[in-house]
PDB file of C-alpha atoms in Angstrom:
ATOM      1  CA  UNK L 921       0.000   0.000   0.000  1.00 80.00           C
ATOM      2  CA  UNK L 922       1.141   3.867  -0.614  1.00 93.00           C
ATOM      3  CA  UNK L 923       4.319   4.828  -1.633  1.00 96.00           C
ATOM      4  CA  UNK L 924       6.176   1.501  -0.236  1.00 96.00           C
ATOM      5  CA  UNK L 925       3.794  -1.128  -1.290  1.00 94.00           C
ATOM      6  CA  UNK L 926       6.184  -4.062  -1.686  1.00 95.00           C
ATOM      7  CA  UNK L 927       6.811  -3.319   2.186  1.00 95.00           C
ATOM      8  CA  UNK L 928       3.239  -2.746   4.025  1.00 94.00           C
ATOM      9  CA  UNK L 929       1.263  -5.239   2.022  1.00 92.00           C
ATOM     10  CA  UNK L 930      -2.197  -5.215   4.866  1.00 90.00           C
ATOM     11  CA  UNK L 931      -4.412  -2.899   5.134  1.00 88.00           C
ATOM     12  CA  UNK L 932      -5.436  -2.076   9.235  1.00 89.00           C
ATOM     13  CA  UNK L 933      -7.515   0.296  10.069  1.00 91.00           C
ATOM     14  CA  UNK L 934      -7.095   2.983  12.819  1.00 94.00           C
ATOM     15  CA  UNK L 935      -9.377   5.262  14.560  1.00 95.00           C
ATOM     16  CA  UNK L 936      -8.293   8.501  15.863  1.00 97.00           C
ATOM     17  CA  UNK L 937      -9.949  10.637  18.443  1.00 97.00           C
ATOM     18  CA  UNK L 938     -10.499  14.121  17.471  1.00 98.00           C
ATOM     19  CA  UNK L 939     -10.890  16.798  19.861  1.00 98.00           C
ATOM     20  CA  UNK L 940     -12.151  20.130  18.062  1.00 96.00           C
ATOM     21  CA  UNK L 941     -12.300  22.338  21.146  1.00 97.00           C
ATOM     22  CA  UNK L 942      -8.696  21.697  21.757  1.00 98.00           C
ATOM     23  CA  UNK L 943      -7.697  21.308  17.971  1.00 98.00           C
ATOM     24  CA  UNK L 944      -5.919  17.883  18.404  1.00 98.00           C
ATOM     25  CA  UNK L 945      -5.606  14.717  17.766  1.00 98.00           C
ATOM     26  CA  UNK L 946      -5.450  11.407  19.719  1.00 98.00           C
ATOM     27  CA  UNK L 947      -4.507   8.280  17.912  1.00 97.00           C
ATOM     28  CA  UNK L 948      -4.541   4.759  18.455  1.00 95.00           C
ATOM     29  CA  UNK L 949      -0.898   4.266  19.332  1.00 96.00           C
ATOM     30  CA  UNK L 950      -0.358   6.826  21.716  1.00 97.00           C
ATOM     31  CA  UNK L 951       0.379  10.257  19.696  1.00 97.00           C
ATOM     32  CA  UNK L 952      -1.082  13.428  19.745  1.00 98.00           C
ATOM     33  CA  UNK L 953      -1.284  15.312  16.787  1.00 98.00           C
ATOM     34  CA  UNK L 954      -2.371  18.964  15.906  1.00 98.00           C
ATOM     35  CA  UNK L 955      -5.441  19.308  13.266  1.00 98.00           C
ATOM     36  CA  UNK L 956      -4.934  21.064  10.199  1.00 98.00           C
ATOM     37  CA  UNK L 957      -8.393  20.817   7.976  1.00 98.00           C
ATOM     38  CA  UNK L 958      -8.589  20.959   4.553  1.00 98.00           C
ATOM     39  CA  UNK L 959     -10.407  19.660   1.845  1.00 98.00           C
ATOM     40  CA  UNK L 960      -8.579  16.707  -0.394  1.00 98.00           C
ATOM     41  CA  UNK L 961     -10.981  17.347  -3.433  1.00 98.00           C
ATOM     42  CA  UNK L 962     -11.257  20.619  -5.054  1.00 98.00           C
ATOM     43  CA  UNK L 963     -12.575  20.451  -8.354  1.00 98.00           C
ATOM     44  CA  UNK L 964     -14.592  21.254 -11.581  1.00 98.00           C
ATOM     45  CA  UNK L 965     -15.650  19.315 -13.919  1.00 97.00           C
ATOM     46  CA  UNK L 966     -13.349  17.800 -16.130  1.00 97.00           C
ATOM     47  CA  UNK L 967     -14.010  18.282 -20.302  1.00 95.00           C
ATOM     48  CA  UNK L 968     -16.321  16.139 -21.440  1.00 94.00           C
ATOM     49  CA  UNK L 969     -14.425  14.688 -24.359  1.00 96.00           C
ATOM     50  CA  UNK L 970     -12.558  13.090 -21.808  1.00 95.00           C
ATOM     51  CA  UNK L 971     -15.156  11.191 -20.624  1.00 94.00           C
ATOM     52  CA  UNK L 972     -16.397   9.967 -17.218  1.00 93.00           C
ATOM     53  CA  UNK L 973     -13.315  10.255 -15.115  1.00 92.00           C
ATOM     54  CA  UNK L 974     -12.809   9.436 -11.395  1.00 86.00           C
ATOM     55  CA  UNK L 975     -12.010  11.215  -8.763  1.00 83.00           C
ATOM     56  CA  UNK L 976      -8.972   9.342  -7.357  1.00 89.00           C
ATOM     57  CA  UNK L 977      -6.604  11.700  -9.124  1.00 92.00           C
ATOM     58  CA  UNK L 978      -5.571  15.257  -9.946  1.00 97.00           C
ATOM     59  CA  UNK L 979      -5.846  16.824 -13.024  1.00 97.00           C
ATOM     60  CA  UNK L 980      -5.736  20.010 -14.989  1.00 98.00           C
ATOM     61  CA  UNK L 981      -9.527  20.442 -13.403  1.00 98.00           C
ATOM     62  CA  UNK L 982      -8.091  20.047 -10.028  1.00 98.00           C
ATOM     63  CA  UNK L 983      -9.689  16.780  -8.262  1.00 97.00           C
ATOM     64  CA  UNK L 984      -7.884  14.932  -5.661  1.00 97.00           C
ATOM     65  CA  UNK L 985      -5.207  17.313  -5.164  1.00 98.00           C
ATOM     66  CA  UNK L 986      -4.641  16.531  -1.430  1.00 98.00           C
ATOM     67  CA  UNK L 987      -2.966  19.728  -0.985  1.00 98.00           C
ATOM     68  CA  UNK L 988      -2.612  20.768   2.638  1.00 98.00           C
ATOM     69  CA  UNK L 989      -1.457  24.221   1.763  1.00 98.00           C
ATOM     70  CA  UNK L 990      -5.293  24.677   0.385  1.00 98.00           C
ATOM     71  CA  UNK L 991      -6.336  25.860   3.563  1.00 95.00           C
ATOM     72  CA  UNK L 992      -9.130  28.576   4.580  1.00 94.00           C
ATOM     73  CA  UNK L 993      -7.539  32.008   3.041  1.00 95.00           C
ATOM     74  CA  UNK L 994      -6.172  30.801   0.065  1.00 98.00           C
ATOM     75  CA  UNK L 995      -7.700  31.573  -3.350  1.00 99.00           C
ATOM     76  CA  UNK L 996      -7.580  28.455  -5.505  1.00 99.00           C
ATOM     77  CA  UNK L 997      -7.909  29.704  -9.253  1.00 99.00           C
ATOM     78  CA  UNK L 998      -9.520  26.558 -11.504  1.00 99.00           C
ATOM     79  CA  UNK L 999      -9.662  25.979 -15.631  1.00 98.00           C
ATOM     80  CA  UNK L1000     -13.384  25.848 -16.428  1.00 98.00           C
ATOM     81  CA  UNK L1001     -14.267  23.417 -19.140  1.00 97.00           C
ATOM     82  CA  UNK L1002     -18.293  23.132 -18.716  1.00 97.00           C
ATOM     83  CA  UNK L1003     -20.588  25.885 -18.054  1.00 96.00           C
ATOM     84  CA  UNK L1004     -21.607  26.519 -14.783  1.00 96.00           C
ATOM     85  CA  UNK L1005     -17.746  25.612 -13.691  1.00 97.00           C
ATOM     86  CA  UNK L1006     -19.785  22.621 -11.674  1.00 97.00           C
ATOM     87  CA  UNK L1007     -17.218  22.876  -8.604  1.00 98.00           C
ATOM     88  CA  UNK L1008     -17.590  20.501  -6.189  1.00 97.00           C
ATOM     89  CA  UNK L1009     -15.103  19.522  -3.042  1.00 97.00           C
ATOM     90  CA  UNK L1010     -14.702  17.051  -0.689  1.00 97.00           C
ATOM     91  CA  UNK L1011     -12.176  14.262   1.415  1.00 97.00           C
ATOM     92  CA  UNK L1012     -12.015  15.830   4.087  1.00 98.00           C
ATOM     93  CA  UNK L1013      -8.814  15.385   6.019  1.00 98.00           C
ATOM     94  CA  UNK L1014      -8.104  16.541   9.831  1.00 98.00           C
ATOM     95  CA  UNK L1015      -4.591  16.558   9.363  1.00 98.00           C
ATOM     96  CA  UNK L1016      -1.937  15.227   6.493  1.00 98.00           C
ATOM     97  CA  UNK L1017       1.729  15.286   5.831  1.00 97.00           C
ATOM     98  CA  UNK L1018       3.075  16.421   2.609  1.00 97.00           C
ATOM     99  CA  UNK L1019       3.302  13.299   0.490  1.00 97.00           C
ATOM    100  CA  UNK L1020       0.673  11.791   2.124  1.00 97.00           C
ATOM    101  CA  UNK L1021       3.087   8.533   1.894  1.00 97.00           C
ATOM    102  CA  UNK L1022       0.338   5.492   2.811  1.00 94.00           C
ATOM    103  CA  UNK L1023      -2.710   6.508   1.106  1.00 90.00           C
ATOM    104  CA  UNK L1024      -4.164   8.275   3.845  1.00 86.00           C
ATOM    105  CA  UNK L1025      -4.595  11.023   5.942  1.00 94.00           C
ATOM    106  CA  UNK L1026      -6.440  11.863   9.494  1.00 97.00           C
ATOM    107  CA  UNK L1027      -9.964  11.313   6.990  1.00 97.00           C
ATOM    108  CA  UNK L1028     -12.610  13.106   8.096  1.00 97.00           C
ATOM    109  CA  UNK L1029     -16.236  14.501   7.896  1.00 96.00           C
ATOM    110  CA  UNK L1030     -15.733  18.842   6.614  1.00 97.00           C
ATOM    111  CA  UNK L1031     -18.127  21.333   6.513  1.00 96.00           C
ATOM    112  CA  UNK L1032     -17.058  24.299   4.205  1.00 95.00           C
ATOM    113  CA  UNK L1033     -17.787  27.905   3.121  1.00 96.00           C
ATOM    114  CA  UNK L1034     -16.231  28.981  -0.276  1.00 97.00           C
ATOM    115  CA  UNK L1035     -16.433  31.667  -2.452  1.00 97.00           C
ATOM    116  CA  UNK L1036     -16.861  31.047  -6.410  1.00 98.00           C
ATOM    117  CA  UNK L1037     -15.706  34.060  -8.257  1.00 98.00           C
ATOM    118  CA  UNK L1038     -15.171  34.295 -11.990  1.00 97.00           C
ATOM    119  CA  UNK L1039     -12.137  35.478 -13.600  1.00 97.00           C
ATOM    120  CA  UNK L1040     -13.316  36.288 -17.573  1.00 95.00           C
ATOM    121  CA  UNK L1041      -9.952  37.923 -17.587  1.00 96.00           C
ATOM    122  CA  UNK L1042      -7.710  35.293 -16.751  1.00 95.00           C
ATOM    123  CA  UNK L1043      -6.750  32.053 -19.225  1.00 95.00           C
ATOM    124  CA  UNK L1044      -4.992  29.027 -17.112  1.00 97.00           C
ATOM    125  CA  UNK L1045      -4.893  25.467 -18.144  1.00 96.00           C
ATOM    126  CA  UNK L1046      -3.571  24.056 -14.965  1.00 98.00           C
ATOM    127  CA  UNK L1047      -4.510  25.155 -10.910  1.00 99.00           C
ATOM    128  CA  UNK L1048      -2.667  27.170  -9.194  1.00 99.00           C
ATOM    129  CA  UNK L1049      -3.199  29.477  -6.062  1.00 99.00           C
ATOM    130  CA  UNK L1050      -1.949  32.513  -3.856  1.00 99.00           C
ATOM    131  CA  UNK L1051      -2.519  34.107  -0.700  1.00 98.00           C
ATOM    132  CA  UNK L1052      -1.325  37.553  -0.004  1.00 98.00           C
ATOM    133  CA  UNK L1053       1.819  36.215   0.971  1.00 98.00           C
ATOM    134  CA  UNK L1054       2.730  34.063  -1.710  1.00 99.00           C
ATOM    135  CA  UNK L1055       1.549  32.244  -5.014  1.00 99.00           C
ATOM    136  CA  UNK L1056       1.800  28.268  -5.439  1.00 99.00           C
ATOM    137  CA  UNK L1057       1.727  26.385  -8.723  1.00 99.00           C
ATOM    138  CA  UNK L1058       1.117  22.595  -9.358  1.00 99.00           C
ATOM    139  CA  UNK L1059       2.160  19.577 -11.099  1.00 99.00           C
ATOM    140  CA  UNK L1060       0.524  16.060 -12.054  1.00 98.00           C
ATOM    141  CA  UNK L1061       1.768  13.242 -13.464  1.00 98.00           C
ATOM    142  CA  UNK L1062       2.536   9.759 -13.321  1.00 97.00           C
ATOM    143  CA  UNK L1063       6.175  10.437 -13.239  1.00 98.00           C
ATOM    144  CA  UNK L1064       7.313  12.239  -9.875  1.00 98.00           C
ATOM    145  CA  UNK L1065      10.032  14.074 -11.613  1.00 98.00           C
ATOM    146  CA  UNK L1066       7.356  15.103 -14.903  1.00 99.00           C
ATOM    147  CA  UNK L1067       5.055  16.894 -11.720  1.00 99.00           C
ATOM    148  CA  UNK L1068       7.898  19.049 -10.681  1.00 99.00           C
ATOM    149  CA  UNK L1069       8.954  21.105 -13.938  1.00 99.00           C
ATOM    150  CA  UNK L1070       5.387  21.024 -14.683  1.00 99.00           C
ATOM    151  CA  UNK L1071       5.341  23.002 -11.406  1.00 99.00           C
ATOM    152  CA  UNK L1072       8.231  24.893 -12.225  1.00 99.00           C
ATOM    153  CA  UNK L1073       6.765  25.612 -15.608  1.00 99.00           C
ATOM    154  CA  UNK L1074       4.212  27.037 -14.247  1.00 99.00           C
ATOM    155  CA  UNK L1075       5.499  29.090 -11.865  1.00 99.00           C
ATOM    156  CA  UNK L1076       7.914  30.389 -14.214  1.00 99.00           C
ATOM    157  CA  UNK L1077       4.795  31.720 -16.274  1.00 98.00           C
ATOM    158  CA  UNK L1078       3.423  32.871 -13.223  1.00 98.00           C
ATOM    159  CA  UNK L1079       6.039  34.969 -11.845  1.00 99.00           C
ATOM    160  CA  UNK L1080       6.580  36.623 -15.606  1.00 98.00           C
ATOM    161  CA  UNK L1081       2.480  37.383 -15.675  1.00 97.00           C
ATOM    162  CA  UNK L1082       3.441  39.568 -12.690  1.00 97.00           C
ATOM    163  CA  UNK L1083       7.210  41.208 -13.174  1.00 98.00           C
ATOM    164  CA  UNK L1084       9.156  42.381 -15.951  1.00 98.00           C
ATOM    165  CA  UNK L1085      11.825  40.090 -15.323  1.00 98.00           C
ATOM    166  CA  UNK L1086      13.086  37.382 -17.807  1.00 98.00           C
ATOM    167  CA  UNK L1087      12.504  33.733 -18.047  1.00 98.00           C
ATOM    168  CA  UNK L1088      16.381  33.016 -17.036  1.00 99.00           C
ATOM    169  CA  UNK L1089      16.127  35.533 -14.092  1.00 99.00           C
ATOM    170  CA  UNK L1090      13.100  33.915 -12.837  1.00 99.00           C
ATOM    171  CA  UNK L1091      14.385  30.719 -13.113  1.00 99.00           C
ATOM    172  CA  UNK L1092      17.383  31.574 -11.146  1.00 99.00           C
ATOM    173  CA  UNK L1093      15.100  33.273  -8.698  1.00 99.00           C
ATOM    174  CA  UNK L1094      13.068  30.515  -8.281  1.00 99.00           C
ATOM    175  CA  UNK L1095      16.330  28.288  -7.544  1.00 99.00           C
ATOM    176  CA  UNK L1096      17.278  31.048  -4.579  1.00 98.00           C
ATOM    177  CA  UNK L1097      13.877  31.895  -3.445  1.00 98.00           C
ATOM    178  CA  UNK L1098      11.179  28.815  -4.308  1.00 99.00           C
ATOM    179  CA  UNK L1099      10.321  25.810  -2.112  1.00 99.00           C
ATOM    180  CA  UNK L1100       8.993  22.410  -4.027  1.00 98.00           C
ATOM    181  CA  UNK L1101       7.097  20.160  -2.024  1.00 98.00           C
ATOM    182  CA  UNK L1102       5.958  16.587  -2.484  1.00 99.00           C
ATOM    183  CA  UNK L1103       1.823  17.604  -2.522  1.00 98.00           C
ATOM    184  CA  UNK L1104       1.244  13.344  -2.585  1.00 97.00           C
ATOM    185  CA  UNK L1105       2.843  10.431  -4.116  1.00 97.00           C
ATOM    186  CA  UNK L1106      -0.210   8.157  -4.227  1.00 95.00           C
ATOM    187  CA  UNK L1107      -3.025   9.352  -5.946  1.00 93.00           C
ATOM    188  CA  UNK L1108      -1.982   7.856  -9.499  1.00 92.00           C
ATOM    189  CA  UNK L1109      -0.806  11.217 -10.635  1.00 96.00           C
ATOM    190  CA  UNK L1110       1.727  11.967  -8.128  1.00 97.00           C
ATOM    191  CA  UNK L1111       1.755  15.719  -6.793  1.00 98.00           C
ATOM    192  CA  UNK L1112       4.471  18.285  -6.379  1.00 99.00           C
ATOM    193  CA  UNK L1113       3.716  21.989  -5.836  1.00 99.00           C
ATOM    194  CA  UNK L1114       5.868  25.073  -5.336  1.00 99.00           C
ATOM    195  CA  UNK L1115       5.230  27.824  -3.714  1.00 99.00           C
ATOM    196  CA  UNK L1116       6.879  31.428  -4.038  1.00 99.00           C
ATOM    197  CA  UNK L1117       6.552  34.301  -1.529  1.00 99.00           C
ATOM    198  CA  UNK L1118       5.822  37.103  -3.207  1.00 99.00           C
ATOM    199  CA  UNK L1119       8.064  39.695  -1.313  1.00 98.00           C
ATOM    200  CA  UNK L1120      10.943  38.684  -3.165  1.00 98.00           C
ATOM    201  CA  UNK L1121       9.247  40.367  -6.916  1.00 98.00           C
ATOM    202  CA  UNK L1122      11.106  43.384  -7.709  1.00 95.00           C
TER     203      UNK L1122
END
């Protein structure tokens, strides 16, 4: 199972006490851990040429992204292939590592509140999000390596949408100034994101 399948070949389940009042965690084997909601699925609906399609992995219509930096505050900016955008989220998670390296997280029941704007003057093909601190772009694919210069891609694009700089600048300022993480390495398309505060634009 997960990333080391060859190695943890049962699957055991384990229930975990949560405590919302105190914003923790009690689990089976003794730790305490600190909650840190956030929806898995954030998506909307994929083109239709594609045909049905699952929700087990992420996409350029966002899906089963598992990304705990999606958290309350951060504007999530979608492709929309259908009208109506037909978002819909869901897996909700009380707490997950980046990686995500055994399939699953702290799952969990989610109530949310979100705020669907369109953006008629923005063209994306892939998801990508910011807060006012920073901006984070994604990659998906099969191959782990593949997700992370489609990350870098991105963000490349990104940070020459909103600076004069050049491409080879921002690729050397994204070597000095960017952070890659491993979103999740077991959701088919493996996950890696980057994210890029903003104060260091000129």
């Amino acid at each position: 199972l997960g990333t080391l399948p060859d190695e943890f070949t049962n699957y055991q389940r384990s229930h975990t006490k949560i405590d919302r009042n105190a914003g923790k965690g009690h689990c089976a084997w003794g730790s305490e851990v600190d909650l840190d909601p956030f929806f898995g699925i954030m998506a909307v609906a994929p083109p239709s040429e594609w045909g049905p399609v699952g929700t087990p992995e992420p996409r350029a219509f966002g899906g089963n992204m598992d990304n705990k930096d999606l958290r309350p505050g951060t504007t999530l900016y979608l492709p929309v292939f259908n009208e109506g955008a037909l978002f819909s989220a869901g897996d909700g998670h009380a707490k997950q590592g980046h990686g995500e390296v055994c399939i699953t997280a702290l799952e969990t029941a989610l109530i949310g509140k979100f705020r669907l704007t369109v953006r008629k003057d923005l063209s994306i093909s892939m998801p990508y999000a910011e807060t006012n601190e920073w901006y984070m772009t994604m990659g998906f694919n099969m191959n782990l390596e593949e997700a992370a210069k489609q990350a870098l891609r991105e963000m490349i694009a990104l940070v020459g949408c909103n600076s004069s700089m050049t491409r080879d600048d921002i690729y050397m300022l994204l070597s000095m100034s960017a952070d890659l993480h491993v979103t999740q390495l077991v959701d088919i398309n493996k996950g890696v994101h980057m994210i890029f505060n903003k104060k260091y634009l000129p």
